[in-house]
Coordinates of C-alpha atoms in Angstrom, one line a residue:
M1 CA -15.8 -6.5 18.1
E2 CA -13.2 -4.1 20.1
N3 CA -11.2 -7.0 21.6
N4 CA -11.5 -9.1 18.4
S5 CA -9.4 -5.7 16.5
R6 CA -6.7 -6.0 19.7
H7 CA -5.9 -9.1 19.3
Q8 CA -5.7 -9.1 15.4
H9 CA -3.6 -6.2 15.7
S10 CA -1.1 -7.9 18.6
V11 CA -1.2 -10.7 16.0
W12 CA 0.1 -8.7 12.7
R13 CA 2.5 -6.6 15.5
T14 CA 4.0 -9.9 16.6
L15 CA 4.4 -11.0 12.7
R16 CA 5.0 -8.3 10.6
W17 CA 8.8 -8.0 11.0
P18 CA 9.6 -11.6 11.2
L19 CA 7.1 -12.2 7.2
I20 CA 9.7 -9.0 6.1
A21 CA 12.5 -10.5 7.1
A22 CA 12.1 -13.6 5.9
I23 CA 11.1 -12.0 2.5
G24 CA 15.2 -11.9 2.1
P25 CA 15.9 -15.5 2.3
I26 CA 13.4 -17.1 0.5
V27 CA 14.7 -14.6 -2.8
F28 CA 18.3 -15.1 -1.6
G29 CA 17.8 -19.1 -1.9
S30 CA 16.5 -18.6 -5.1
T31 CA 19.3 -16.6 -6.7
Y32 CA 21.4 -19.8 -6.4
W33 CA 18.5 -21.8 -9.1
V34 CA 18.5 -18.8 -11.2
T35 CA 22.5 -18.4 -10.8
H36 CA 23.1 -22.0 -11.7
E37 CA 20.6 -22.5 -14.6
F38 CA 20.9 -19.0 -16.2
L39 CA 24.2 -17.0 -16.0
P40 CA 27.1 -17.8 -17.3
A41 CA 29.7 -20.3 -15.1
D42 CA 33.0 -18.8 -15.9
S43 CA 32.9 -15.0 -15.1
P44 CA 31.5 -15.3 -11.3
L45 CA 33.8 -11.7 -10.7
W46 CA 31.3 -10.2 -13.7
G47 CA 28.7 -11.7 -13.0
S48 CA 28.6 -10.6 -8.7
A49 CA 29.2 -6.8 -10.1
I50 CA 26.2 -6.8 -12.6
R51 CA 24.3 -8.2 -9.6
A52 CA 25.2 -5.9 -7.1
L53 CA 26.5 -2.6 -9.4
P54 CA 22.3 -1.8 -10.8
A55 CA 20.7 -2.3 -7.8
G56 CA 23.0 0.2 -5.7
L57 CA 22.4 2.6 -8.5
V58 CA 18.4 1.9 -8.3
L59 CA 18.6 2.0 -4.6
L60 CA 20.6 5.4 -5.0
L61 CA 18.1 6.9 -6.8
V62 CA 15.7 6.6 -4.9
V63 CA 16.7 7.5 -1.3
R64 CA 19.0 10.6 -2.7
R65 CA 21.5 10.9 -0.2
L66 CA 25.4 10.0 0.1
P67 CA 27.3 8.8 3.2
H68 CA 28.8 11.4 5.9
G69 CA 30.7 10.9 8.4
A70 CA 32.1 7.7 9.8
W71 CA 29.5 5.9 7.2
W72 CA 31.8 6.7 4.1
W73 CA 34.3 3.7 5.7
R74 CA 31.8 2.0 7.5
S75 CA 30.1 1.4 4.2
I76 CA 33.6 0.2 2.8
V77 CA 34.0 -2.7 5.5
L78 CA 29.8 -3.3 4.9
G79 CA 29.8 -3.4 1.6
T80 CA 33.4 -5.5 1.1
L81 CA 31.6 -8.2 3.7
N82 CA 27.9 -8.0 2.8
M83 CA 28.4 -7.1 -1.2
G84 CA 32.2 -7.7 -2.2
L85 CA 32.9 -10.6 -1.0
F86 CA 30.0 -12.2 -0.1
F87 CA 28.6 -12.4 -3.9
C88 CA 31.4 -13.7 -5.3
L89 CA 31.7 -16.4 -2.8
V90 CA 27.8 -17.1 -3.8
Y91 CA 28.2 -17.1 -7.7
V92 CA 31.1 -19.7 -7.2
A93 CA 29.2 -21.7 -4.7
A94 CA 26.2 -21.8 -7.3
Q95 CA 28.1 -22.8 -10.0
L96 CA 30.1 -25.7 -8.7
L97 CA 27.6 -26.9 -6.4
P98 CA 24.1 -28.5 -7.2
S99 CA 21.8 -25.7 -6.2
S100 CA 19.8 -28.0 -3.1
V101 CA 23.3 -28.2 -1.7
A102 CA 24.6 -25.0 -1.8
A103 CA 21.7 -23.3 -0.7
S104 CA 21.6 -26.2 2.5
I105 CA 25.1 -25.2 3.8
T106 CA 23.2 -21.8 4.7
S107 CA 22.3 -23.5 7.6
V108 CA 25.4 -23.0 9.5
A109 CA 24.1 -19.0 9.6
P110 CA 22.2 -18.9 12.5
L111 CA 25.1 -20.0 15.2
M112 CA 27.5 -17.9 13.0
I113 CA 25.0 -14.8 13.6
A114 CA 24.2 -15.8 17.1
G115 CA 28.5 -16.6 17.9
F116 CA 29.1 -12.5 16.0
A117 CA 26.4 -11.4 17.9
W118 CA 27.0 -12.6 21.7
L119 CA 31.4 -11.5 20.3
I120 CA 30.2 -7.7 19.5
L121 CA 26.6 -6.9 20.6
H122 CA 26.7 -8.9 24.0
E123 CA 23.6 -10.1 22.7
R124 CA 22.9 -13.4 24.3
P125 CA 21.3 -16.1 22.5
T126 CA 18.0 -17.4 24.3
A127 CA 17.9 -21.2 24.9
R128 CA 14.9 -21.3 22.9
V129 CA 16.5 -19.6 19.9
L130 CA 19.7 -22.1 20.0
L131 CA 17.1 -24.9 20.4
G132 CA 15.9 -23.9 16.9
A133 CA 19.4 -22.5 15.5
G134 CA 20.0 -27.0 16.4
V135 CA 17.0 -28.7 14.9
G136 CA 16.8 -26.0 11.8
A137 CA 20.8 -26.9 11.3
A138 CA 19.6 -30.8 11.9
G139 CA 17.2 -30.8 9.1
V140 CA 18.9 -29.0 7.0
L141 CA 21.8 -31.6 6.9
L142 CA 19.6 -34.3 6.6
I143 CA 19.1 -32.5 3.2
V144 CA 22.7 -32.9 2.2
G145 CA 23.8 -35.5 3.4
T146 CA 20.7 -37.4 1.5
A147 CA 20.9 -34.9 -1.9
T148 CA 22.7 -36.6 -5.2
G149 CA 25.1 -35.5 -7.4
R150 CA 28.6 -34.3 -6.8
L151 CA 29.8 -32.4 -4.0
D152 CA 32.7 -29.6 -5.0
A153 CA 35.2 -28.9 -2.5
W154 CA 36.1 -25.3 -3.2
G155 CA 31.8 -25.0 -4.1
I156 CA 31.7 -25.9 -0.3
A157 CA 34.4 -24.3 1.4
A158 CA 33.1 -21.1 -0.5
S159 CA 28.9 -21.7 0.2
F160 CA 30.9 -21.5 4.3
A161 CA 33.1 -18.8 3.5
S162 CA 30.1 -16.6 2.3
M163 CA 28.4 -17.1 5.1
A164 CA 30.8 -15.8 7.6
M165 CA 31.7 -13.0 5.5
S166 CA 27.4 -12.1 5.8
A167 CA 27.3 -13.0 9.8
L168 CA 29.4 -10.3 10.5
G169 CA 28.5 -7.5 7.8
A170 CA 24.8 -8.2 9.3
I171 CA 26.3 -7.8 12.7
L172 CA 28.3 -4.8 12.0
M173 CA 25.4 -3.3 10.5
K174 CA 23.2 -3.8 13.6
R175 CA 26.1 -2.5 15.9
W176 CA 26.4 1.0 13.9
N177 CA 22.7 1.7 13.7
D178 CA 22.3 5.1 14.4
G179 CA 18.7 5.6 13.0
T180 CA 20.0 6.2 9.6
P181 CA 17.4 4.2 6.8
V182 CA 18.0 0.3 6.0
L183 CA 17.3 1.4 2.7
T184 CA 19.7 4.2 2.5
V185 CA 22.8 1.9 4.3
T186 CA 21.7 -0.8 1.8
A187 CA 22.5 1.3 -0.8
W188 CA 25.7 2.4 -0.3
Q189 CA 26.8 -0.6 0.8
L190 CA 25.5 -2.1 -3.2
I191 CA 27.3 0.9 -4.5
V192 CA 30.2 0.2 -2.7
G193 CA 30.4 -4.1 -3.2
G194 CA 29.1 -3.2 -7.1
I195 CA 32.7 -1.0 -7.3
E196 CA 35.3 -3.2 -5.8
L197 CA 33.8 -5.8 -7.7
T198 CA 33.8 -4.2 -11.2
V199 CA 37.1 -3.4 -10.6
A200 CA 38.2 -7.0 -9.7
A201 CA 36.5 -7.9 -12.9
S202 CA 38.1 -5.9 -15.3
L203 CA 41.6 -7.0 -13.9
F204 CA 41.1 -10.5 -13.7
E205 CA 38.2 -11.4 -16.6
G206 CA 38.9 -8.9 -18.8
A207 CA 36.0 -7.8 -20.9
P208 CA 32.1 -8.5 -19.6
P209 CA 30.7 -11.6 -21.3
A210 CA 28.2 -11.5 -23.9
V211 CA 24.8 -11.6 -21.7
S212 CA 21.8 -13.1 -24.0
P213 CA 17.9 -12.1 -24.0
S214 CA 17.5 -15.0 -21.3
E215 CA 20.6 -13.8 -19.2
L216 CA 19.7 -10.4 -18.9
I217 CA 16.3 -11.0 -17.5
A218 CA 17.9 -13.8 -15.5
F219 CA 20.0 -10.9 -13.9
G220 CA 18.1 -8.1 -13.9
Y221 CA 15.5 -10.4 -11.1
V222 CA 19.0 -11.4 -9.4
S223 CA 19.9 -7.4 -9.2
L224 CA 16.5 -5.9 -8.6
I225 CA 14.4 -8.8 -6.9
A226 CA 17.1 -11.2 -5.0
T227 CA 19.5 -8.5 -3.6
A228 CA 17.9 -4.8 -4.0
L229 CA 14.9 -5.7 -2.5
G230 CA 16.0 -8.8 -0.5
F231 CA 18.4 -6.9 1.4
F232 CA 16.1 -4.6 2.4
C233 CA 14.2 -6.9 4.0
W234 CA 17.0 -8.8 5.3
F235 CA 18.7 -5.8 7.0
S236 CA 15.1 -4.5 8.3
G237 CA 14.9 -7.5 9.8
F238 CA 17.8 -7.1 12.2
R239 CA 16.9 -3.7 12.8
H240 CA 13.7 -5.0 14.3
L241 CA 14.5 -7.9 15.5
P242 CA 17.0 -10.1 18.1
A243 CA 20.0 -11.4 15.8
G244 CA 19.4 -15.3 16.4
V245 CA 15.6 -14.8 15.6
V246 CA 16.9 -13.1 12.1
G247 CA 19.4 -16.0 11.4
V248 CA 17.0 -18.9 12.0
I249 CA 14.1 -17.2 10.0
G250 CA 17.4 -17.0 7.2
L251 CA 16.9 -21.2 7.5
L252 CA 14.1 -20.9 4.8
N253 CA 17.1 -19.6 2.3
P254 CA 17.8 -23.6 1.4
V255 CA 14.0 -24.8 1.8
T256 CA 13.5 -22.7 -1.2
G257 CA 16.3 -23.6 -3.0
V258 CA 15.6 -26.9 -2.6
A259 CA 12.2 -26.8 -3.6
L260 CA 13.4 -24.5 -7.0
G261 CA 15.7 -26.7 -7.5
V262 CA 13.3 -29.8 -7.2
A263 CA 10.2 -28.2 -8.8
I264 CA 12.0 -27.2 -12.0
S265 CA 15.1 -28.3 -12.4
G266 CA 14.2 -32.0 -11.4
E267 CA 16.7 -33.0 -8.3
T268 CA 15.7 -35.6 -6.7
L269 CA 14.4 -35.4 -3.1
S270 CA 14.0 -38.0 -0.7
A271 CA 11.5 -38.5 2.3
L272 CA 14.7 -37.7 4.7
Q273 CA 14.7 -34.1 3.0
L274 CA 11.3 -33.9 3.4
L275 CA 11.8 -34.6 6.9
G276 CA 14.3 -32.2 6.8
I277 CA 12.2 -29.3 5.4
A278 CA 9.5 -29.9 8.4
L279 CA 12.8 -29.1 10.8
V280 CA 13.5 -26.2 9.8
L281 CA 9.9 -24.7 9.2
G282 CA 9.3 -26.2 12.8
S283 CA 12.7 -24.0 14.3
I284 CA 11.4 -21.1 12.7
V285 CA 8.7 -21.7 14.7
L286 CA 10.6 -22.1 17.7
A287 CA 12.8 -19.3 18.0
N288 CA 9.8 -17.2 17.4
V289 CA 7.0 -18.4 19.5
R290 CA 8.7 -16.7 22.9
R291 CA 8.6 -13.5 20.8
R292 CA 4.9 -14.3 20.0
Q293 CA 4.1 -14.5 23.8
H294 CA 6.1 -11.4 25.4
S295 CA 4.2 -9.1 22.7
A296 CA 0.9 -10.7 23.5
H297 CA 2.1 -9.5 27.2
A298 CA 3.0 -6.5 26.6
E299 CA -0.2 -5.7 24.3
L300 CA -2.1 -7.0 27.6
G301 CA -0.2 -5.0 29.8
L302 CA -1.0 -2.0 26.9
H303 CA -4.7 -1.7 27.7
H304 CA -4.8 -3.1 31.6
D305 CA -2.2 -0.3 32.7
S306 CA -3.3 2.8 31.2
G307 CA -6.7 4.4 32.2
S308 CA -7.3 6.0 28.9
T309 CA -9.0 4.2 25.7
E310 CA -8.1 6.6 24.2
Q311 CA -4.4 6.4 25.1
N312 CA -4.6 2.9 24.3
Q313 CA -5.6 3.6 20.4
I314 CA -3.5 6.3 20.4
G315 CA -0.2 4.0 21.8
I316 CA -1.1 1.6 19.1
V317 CA -1.6 3.8 15.9
C318 CA 1.7 5.1 17.1
A319 CA 3.1 1.9 17.0
D320 CA 2.1 0.7 13.9
F321 CA 3.5 3.4 12.4
D322 CA 7.2 2.9 12.8
L323 CA 7.9 2.4 9.0
Q324 CA 7.0 6.1 8.6
A325 CA 9.5 7.1 10.9
L326 CA 11.7 5.5 8.9
D327 CA 10.9 7.1 5.1
D328 CA 10.6 10.2 7.6
R329 CA 14.3 10.4 9.2
R330 CA 15.5 9.3 5.2
A331 CA 14.2 12.6 4.1
Q332 CA 16.2 15.0 7.0
P333 CA 19.8 15.9 5.9

C-alpha cells in the first residue's frame, strides 16, 4: 500500500508541471478561433489592448504588489515582448489566416525557445528534446501543408514574428528569475503591454470600437482565461521545467487551434492532418519521457538512501509544497 502511494506521488511530481504548463498553449490555441469568429477585424491594436490591460489589472488586484528595483525596466522589456508586440502580431495573424493555419505556424516555437535558451541560459537542449521538437514540427507542417483556404503572406509573417517575440521574452523571464512569484511578474507584464497597446491604439486607430454583447463575452474569455490564466500557467512551466521541454509542450497550441477550427468552424481535416496531430502529441510524450525516468530514479534514491521512513515522508511532503512557497514569497514586501 505504501509503495503504491509512493508510486502515485512520484507520477504526480513528474506530471504536475507539464500538465500545468500545457494549460497555457491549450487556451492560447483557442484564442485564434475566438478572435477569428467573434472579435472585430479592423481594430487589431484595440483588440490586443482590451485583451492585455483588463487581465493585468485583475492580476494586480490579486498580487497587490508593484515592481521594485530592476523589475521596473525588466517589466517594460518583458511586457513589450511577451504582451505588447506579441498580442498585436497574434491578432493580425488570426484575422488574416484560417485559425488552423495561424495556430499551426507556432511549430517553430520549440526550436526558437531551444535556441534562445542555449544562447542566453547556456541550457543545451538534449537530443530527446530536439528530436521531439523536430517530430512535432513535422507534424505541424503536415497540418499546414494540407490545410485548405487562402494563405496571406502578411498573416504568415506576423505569426512567425509573434513566436520570436514570445520565445525571447519567455527565456529572458527565466534568466531574470530571482524568486519573485510568477503571478506577480505576469501581472506587471500585462499592465505594461496593455498600456503600450492602449496608447498605440489611440494614436493609430482612434476611438475604441463599439462592442456587441457577444464580442464583450469573447473579450472576457480572451482576457481572463486565454491571457491571465494562460500566461500564468505557461510562465510557471518555464520556472520549473527545462525551456526546451516547455517549448515542445507549446505545440498543443496548434493542435487546439486545429481541433476548434474543425469541430466548430467546419474547417476540413485530412488524413495527413490527423497524422500531423498524432506526431505533435507523440513529440510531447517523447520530450518528457527522459524527465519521468530521472524523476523516478531520484524518487527511488530518496527512499533507499535515507535511513528513516519519517525523514522520507517529510522530504516528500516538503517537495509537494513548492506551490505554497510561491504564495508565501508573494506575501513578502
